[in-house]
Short mmCIF file of C-alpha atoms in Angstrom, two decimals:
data_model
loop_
_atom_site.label_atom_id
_atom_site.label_comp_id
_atom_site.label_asym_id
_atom_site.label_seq_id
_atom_site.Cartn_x
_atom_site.Cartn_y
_atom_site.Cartn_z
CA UNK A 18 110.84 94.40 93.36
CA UNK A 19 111.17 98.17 92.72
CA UNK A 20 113.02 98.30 96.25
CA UNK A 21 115.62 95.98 94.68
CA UNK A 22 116.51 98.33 91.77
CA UNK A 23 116.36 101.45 94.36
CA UNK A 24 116.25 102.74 97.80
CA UNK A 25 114.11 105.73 97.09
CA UNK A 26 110.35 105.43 98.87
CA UNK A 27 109.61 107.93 96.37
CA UNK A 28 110.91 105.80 93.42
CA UNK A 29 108.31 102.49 95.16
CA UNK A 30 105.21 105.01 95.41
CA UNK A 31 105.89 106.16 91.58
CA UNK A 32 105.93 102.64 90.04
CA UNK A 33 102.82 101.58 92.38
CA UNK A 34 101.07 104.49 90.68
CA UNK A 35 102.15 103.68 87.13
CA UNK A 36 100.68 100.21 87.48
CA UNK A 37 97.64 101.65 87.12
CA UNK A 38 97.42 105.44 86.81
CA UNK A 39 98.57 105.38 83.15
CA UNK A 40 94.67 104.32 82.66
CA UNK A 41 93.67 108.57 83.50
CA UNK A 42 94.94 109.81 80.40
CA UNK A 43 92.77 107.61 78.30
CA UNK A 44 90.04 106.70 79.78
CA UNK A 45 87.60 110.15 78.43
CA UNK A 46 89.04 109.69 75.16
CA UNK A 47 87.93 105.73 74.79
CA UNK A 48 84.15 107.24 75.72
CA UNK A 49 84.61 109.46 73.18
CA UNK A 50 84.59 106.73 70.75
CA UNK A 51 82.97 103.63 72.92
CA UNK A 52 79.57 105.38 72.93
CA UNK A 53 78.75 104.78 69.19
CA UNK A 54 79.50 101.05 69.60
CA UNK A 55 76.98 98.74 69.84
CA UNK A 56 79.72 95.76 70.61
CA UNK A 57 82.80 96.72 72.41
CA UNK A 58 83.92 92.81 72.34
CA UNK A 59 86.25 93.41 69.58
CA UNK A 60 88.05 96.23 70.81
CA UNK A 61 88.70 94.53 74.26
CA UNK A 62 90.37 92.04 72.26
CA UNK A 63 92.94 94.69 71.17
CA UNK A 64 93.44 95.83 74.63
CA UNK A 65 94.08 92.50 76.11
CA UNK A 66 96.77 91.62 73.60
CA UNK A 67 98.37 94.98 74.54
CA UNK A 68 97.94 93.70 78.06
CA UNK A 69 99.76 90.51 77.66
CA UNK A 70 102.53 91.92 75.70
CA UNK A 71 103.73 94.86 78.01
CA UNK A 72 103.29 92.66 80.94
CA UNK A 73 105.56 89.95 79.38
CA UNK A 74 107.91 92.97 78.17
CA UNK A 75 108.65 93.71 81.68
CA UNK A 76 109.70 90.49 82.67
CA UNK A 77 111.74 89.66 79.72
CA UNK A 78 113.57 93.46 80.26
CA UNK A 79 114.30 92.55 83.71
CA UNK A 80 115.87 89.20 82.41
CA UNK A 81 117.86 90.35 79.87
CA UNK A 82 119.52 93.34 81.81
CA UNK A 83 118.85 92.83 85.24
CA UNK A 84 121.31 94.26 87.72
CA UNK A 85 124.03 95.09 84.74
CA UNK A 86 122.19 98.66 84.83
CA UNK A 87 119.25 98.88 87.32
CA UNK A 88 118.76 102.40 85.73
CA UNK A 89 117.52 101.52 82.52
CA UNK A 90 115.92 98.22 83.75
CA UNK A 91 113.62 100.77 86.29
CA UNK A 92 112.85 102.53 83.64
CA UNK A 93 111.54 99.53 81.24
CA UNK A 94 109.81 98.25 83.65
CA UNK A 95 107.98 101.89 84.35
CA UNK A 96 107.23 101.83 80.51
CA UNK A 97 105.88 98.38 80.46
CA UNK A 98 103.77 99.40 83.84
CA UNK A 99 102.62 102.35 81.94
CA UNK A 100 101.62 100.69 78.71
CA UNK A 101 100.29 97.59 81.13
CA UNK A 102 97.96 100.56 82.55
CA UNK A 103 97.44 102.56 79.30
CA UNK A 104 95.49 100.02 78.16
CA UNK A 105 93.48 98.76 80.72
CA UNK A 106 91.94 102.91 80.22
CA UNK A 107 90.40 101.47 77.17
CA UNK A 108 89.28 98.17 79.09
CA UNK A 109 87.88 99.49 81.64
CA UNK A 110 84.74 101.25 79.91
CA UNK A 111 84.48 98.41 77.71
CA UNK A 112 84.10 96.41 80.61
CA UNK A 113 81.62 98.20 82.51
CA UNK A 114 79.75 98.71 78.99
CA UNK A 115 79.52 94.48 79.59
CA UNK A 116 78.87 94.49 82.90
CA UNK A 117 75.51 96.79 82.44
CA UNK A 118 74.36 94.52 79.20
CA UNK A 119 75.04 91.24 80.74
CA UNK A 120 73.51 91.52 84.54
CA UNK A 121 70.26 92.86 85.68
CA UNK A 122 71.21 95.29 89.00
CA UNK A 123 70.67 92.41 91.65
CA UNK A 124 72.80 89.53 89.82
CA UNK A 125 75.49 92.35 89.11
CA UNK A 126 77.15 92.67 92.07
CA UNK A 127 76.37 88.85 93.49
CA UNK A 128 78.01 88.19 89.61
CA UNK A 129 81.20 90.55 90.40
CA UNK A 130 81.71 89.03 93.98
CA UNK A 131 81.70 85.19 92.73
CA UNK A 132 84.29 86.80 90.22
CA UNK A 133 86.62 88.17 92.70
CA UNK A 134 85.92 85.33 94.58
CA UNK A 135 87.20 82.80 91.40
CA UNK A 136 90.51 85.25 91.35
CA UNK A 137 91.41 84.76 94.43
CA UNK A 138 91.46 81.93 94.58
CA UNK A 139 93.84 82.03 91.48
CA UNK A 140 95.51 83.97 93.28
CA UNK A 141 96.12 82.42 96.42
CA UNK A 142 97.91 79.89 94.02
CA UNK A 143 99.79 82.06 92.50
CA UNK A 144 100.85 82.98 96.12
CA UNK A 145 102.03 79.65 96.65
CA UNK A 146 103.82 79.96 93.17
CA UNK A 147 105.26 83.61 94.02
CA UNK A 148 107.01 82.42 97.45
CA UNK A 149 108.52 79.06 95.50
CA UNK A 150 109.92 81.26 92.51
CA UNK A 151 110.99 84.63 94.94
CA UNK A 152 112.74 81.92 97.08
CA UNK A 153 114.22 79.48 94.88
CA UNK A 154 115.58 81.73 92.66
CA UNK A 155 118.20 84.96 93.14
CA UNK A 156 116.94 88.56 92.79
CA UNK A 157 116.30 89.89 90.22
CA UNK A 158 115.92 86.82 88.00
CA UNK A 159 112.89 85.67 90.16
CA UNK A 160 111.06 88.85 89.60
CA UNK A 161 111.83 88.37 85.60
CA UNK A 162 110.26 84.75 86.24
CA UNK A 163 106.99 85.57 87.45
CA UNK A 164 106.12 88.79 85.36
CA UNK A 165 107.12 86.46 82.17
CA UNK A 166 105.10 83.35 83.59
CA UNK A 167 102.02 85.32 84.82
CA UNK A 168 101.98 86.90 81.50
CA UNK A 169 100.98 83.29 80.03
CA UNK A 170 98.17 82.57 82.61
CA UNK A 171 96.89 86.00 82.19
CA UNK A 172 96.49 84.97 78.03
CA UNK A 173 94.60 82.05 78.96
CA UNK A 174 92.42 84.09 81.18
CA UNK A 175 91.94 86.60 78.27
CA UNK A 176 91.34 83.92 75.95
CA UNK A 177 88.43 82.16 77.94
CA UNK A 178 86.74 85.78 78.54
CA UNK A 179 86.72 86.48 74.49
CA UNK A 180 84.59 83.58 74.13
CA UNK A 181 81.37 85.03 75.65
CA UNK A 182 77.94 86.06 73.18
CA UNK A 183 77.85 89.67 73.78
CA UNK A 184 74.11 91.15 72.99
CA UNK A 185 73.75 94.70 70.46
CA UNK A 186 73.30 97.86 72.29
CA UNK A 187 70.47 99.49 71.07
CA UNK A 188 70.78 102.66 72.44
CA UNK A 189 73.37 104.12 71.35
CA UNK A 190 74.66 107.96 71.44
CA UNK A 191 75.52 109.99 68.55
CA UNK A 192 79.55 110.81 68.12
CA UNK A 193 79.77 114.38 68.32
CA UNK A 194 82.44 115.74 65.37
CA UNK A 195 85.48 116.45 67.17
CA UNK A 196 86.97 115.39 70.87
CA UNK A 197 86.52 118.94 72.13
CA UNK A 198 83.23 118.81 71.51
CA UNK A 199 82.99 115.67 73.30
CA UNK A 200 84.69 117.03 76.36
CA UNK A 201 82.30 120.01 76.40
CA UNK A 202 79.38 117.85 76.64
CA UNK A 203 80.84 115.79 78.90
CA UNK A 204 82.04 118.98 81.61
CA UNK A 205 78.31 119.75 80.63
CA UNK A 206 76.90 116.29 82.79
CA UNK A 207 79.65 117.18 85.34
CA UNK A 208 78.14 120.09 86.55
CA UNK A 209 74.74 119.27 86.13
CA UNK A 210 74.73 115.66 88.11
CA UNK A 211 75.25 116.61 91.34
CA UNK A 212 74.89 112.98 92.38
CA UNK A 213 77.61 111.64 89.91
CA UNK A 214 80.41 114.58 91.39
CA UNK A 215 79.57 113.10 95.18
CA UNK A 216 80.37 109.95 93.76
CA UNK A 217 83.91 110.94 92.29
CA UNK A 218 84.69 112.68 95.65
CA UNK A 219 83.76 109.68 97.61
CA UNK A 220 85.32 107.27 95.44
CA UNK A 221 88.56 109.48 95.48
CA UNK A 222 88.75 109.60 98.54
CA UNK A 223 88.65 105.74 99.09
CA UNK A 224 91.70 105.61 96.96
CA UNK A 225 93.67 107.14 100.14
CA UNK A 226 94.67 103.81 101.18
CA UNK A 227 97.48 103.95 98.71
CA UNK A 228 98.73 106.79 100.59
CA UNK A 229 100.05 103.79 103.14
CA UNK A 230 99.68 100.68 101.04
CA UNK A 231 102.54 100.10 99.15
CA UNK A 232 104.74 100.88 102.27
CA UNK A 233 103.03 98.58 104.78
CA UNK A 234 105.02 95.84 103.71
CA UNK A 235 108.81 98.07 104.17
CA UNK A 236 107.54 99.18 107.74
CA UNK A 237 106.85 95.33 108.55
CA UNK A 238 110.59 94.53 106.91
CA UNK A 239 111.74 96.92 110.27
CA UNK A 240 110.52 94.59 112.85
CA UNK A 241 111.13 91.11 111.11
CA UNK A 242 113.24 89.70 108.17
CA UNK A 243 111.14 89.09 105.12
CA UNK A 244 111.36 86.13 103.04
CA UNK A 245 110.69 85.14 99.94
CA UNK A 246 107.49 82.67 101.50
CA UNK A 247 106.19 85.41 104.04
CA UNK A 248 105.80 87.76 100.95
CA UNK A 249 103.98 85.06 98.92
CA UNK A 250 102.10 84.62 102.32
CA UNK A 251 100.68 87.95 102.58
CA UNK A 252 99.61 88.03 99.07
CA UNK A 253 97.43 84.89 99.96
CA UNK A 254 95.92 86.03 102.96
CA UNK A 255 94.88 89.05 100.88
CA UNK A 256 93.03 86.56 98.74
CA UNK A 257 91.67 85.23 101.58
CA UNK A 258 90.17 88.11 102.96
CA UNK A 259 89.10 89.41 99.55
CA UNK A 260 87.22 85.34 99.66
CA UNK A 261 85.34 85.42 103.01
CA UNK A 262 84.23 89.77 101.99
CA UNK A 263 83.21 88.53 98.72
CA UNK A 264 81.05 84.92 100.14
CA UNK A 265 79.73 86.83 103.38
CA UNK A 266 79.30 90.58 102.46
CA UNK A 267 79.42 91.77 99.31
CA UNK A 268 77.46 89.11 96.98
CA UNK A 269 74.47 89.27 99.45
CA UNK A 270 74.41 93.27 99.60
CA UNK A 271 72.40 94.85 96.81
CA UNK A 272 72.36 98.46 97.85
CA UNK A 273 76.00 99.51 96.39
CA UNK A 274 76.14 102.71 98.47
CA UNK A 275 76.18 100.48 102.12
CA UNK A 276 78.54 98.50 99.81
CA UNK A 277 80.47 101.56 99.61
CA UNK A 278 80.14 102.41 103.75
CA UNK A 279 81.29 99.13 105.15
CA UNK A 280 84.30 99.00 101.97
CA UNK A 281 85.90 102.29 104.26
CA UNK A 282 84.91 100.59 107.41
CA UNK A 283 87.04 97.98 106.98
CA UNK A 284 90.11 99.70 104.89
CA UNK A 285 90.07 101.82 108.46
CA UNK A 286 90.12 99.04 110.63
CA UNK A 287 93.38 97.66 108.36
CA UNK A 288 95.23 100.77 109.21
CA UNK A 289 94.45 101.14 112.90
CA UNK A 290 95.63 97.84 113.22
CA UNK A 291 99.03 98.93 110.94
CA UNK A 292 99.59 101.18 113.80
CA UNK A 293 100.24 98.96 116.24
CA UNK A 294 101.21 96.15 113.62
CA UNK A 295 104.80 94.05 115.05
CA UNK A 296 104.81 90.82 113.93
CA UNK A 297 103.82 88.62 111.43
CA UNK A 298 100.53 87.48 112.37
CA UNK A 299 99.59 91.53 112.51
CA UNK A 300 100.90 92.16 109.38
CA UNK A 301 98.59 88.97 107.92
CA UNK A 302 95.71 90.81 109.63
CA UNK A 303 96.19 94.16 107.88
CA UNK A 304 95.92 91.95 104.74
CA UNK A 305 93.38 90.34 105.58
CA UNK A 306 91.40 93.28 106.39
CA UNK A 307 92.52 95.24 103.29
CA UNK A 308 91.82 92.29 100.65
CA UNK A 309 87.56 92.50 102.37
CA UNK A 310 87.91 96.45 101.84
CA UNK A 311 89.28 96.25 98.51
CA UNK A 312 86.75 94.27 96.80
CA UNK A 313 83.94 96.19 98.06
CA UNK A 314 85.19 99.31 96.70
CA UNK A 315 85.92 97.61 93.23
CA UNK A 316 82.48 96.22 93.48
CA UNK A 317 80.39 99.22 94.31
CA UNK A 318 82.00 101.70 92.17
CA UNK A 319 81.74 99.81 89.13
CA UNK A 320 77.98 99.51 90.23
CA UNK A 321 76.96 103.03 91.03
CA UNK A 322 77.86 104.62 88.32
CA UNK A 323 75.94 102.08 85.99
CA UNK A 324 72.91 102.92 88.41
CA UNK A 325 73.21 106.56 87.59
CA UNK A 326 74.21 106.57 84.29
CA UNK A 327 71.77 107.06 80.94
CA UNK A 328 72.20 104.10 78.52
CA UNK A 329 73.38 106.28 75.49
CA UNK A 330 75.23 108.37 78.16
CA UNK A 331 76.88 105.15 80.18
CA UNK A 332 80.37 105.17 78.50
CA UNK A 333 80.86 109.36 79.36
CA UNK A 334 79.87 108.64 83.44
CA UNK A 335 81.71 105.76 83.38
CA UNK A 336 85.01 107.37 82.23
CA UNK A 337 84.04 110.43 83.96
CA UNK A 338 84.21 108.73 87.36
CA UNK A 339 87.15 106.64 86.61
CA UNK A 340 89.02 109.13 84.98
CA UNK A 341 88.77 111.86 87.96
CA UNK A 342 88.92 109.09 90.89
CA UNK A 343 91.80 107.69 89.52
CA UNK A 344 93.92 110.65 90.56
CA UNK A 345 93.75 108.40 93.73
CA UNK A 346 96.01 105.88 92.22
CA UNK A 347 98.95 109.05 92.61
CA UNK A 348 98.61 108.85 96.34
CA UNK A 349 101.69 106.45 96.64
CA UNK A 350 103.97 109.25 95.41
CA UNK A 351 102.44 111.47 98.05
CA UNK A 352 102.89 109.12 100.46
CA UNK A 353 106.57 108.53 99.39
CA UNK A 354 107.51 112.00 99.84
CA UNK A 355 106.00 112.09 103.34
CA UNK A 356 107.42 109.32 103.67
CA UNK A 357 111.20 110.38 102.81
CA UNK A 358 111.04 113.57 104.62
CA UNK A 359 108.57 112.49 107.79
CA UNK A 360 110.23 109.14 108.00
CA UNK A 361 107.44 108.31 109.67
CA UNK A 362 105.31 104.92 109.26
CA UNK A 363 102.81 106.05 111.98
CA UNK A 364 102.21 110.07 110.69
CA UNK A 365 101.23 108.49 107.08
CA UNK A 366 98.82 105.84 108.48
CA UNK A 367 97.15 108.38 110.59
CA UNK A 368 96.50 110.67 107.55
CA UNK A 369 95.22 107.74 106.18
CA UNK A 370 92.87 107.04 108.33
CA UNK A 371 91.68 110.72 108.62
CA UNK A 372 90.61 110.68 104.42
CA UNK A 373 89.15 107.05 104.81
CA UNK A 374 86.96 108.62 107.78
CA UNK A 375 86.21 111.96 105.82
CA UNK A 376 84.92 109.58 102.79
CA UNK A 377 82.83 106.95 104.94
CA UNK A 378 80.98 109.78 106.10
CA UNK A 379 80.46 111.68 102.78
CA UNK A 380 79.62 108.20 101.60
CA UNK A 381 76.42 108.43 104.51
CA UNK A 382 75.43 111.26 102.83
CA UNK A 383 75.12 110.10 99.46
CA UNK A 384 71.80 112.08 97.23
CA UNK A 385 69.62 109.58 96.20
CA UNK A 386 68.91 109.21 92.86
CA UNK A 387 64.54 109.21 92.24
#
């Protein structure tokens, strides 16, 4: 979609980053304030109105000025990616703050996979739905389409999730008086959890598939035409492989830090067979590969740091970690400026490939927490 609106690499690694990195600048500040709460249910409700509206706001800006001045739609869209991702800083802590109440340690992560396994299935079929609308309908109108549609689905998804019992925390942390004092306290745990800062580097350093990611799918437009269907394709065999990781690894594995291990394993094993990717049925298999790896990372992050962190203390680790891995999410801009002046598919895959191998074996090396 970005591609449509411009040619730079650059400008498609910037916008993949803004879909979620807008979530960094928020995400310490939201502990600051989420670790006095003993229900975070109503706030979440804020947050996923937010959610709905900014994603709807970028496909109603793409509708109503389009290709009359691709400038200012690019830069809508950034701001509705931003705001999209802004708020999902506040989500995310209120999430995990669920996650820990709702699910003992061995449910958690069978409860997660059954999870990812329900969306993607929903979005397999929105797969189907994405190649109908991309090829039935002209650029850029079919982009303005499915934002605006998918906006709708994602309410009723909201709405549903709002209508769970969630139990008091009893625990809960005093608010110190200010946000600097917060952000001393919480350097404070940085240094002092040795464990938690090998998790952040790990972690960080599994977010170097996005170095390559967003550009898989221009290297693949070099060796065959794209259509509308073969992009709504790859989307579902994403899915699928996020389906069969999900039923046959992840919800049966119970120690999140081999969770962790095979998650790099097979986001390698999706770029070494990038490099040698030339048709269609090797580009499905890169997807395939990276929708197994994907969830597993999702699945044991989110974990770990719930394993490690104090009750009263949960909402500081947990931004803590997301906050500093998220940096990660920047790596498309990197790899768009390798990209532009490299101009080479292969050189960024390979580095890659080197940081996913540098973090599976920091993640075999993990400190164990008595």
């Amino acid at each position: 979609m970005v591609h449509h609106f411009s040619d730079s690499v650059i400008i498609v690694g910037l916008f993949a980053s803004l879909l979620r990195g807008g979530a960094i600048v928020v995400q310490l500040y939201a502990a600051f304030h989420a670790q006095t709460y003993k229900r975070v249910l109503p706030s979440l409700k804020k947050v996923f109105f937010f959610r709905f509206t900014s994603w709807f706001f970028i496909g109603f800006s793409i509708y109503l000025i389009g290709d009359t001045n691709k400038s200012l739609t690019l830069f809508l869209i950034g701001l509705g990616l931003f705001a999209f991702s802004f708020s999902a800083g506040f989500g995310a802590i209120y999430f995990k703050e669920l996650q820990a109440k709702l699910f003992s340690r061995r449910y958690r992560g069978k409860t997660m996979a059954n999870r990812l396994v329900a969306s993607s299935i929903a979005s397999i079929i929105s797969g189907g739905v994405a190649g109908y609308v991309l090829s039935e309908f002209q650029a850029p109108l079919n982009y303005a389409y499915l934002f605006m549609i998918s906006s709708f689905f994602m309410l009723i998804g909201f709405s549903a999730f709002m209508s769970m019992d969630e139990p008091e925390k009893k625990n809960v942390a005093l608010k110190e008086e200010n946000f600097k004092l917060f952000m001393k306290n919480a350097i404070i745990i940085l240094k002092r959890d040795r464990r938690l800062k090998q998790q952040i580097v790990v972690i960080f350093l599994g977010f170097s598939y996005f170095l390559s990611m967003p550009f898989v799918i221009l290297n693949a437009n070099k060796s065959f035409t794209l259509t509308g269907w073969m992009l709504g394709g790859f989307i579902v065999v994403q899915m699928i492989g996020s389906i069969l990781g999900s039923t046959f690894f992840w919800r049966k594995i119970h120690d999140y830090e081999k969770m962790l291990s095979l998650s790099f394993v097979f986001s390698i094993l999706s770029f070494v067979v990038a490099l040698f990717a030339y048709d269609i049925y090797s580009y499905a298999l890169v997807f395939l590969l990276f929708g197994i790896s994907i969830d597993g990372f999702n699945i044991a992050g989110m974990n770990l740091v719930i394993e490690i962190a104090p009750e009263d203390k949960r909402p500081i680790y947990t931004a803590l970690q997301t906050t500093l891995t998220s940096f990660g999410l920047f790596f498309p801009i990197l790899g768009g400026v390798l990209l532009k002046f490299v101009s080479s598919y292969t050189f960024i895959y390979a580095i890659t490939i080197v940081l996913l191998v540098i973090g599976y074996i920091l993640s075999r090396r993990f400190e164990k927490r008595c």
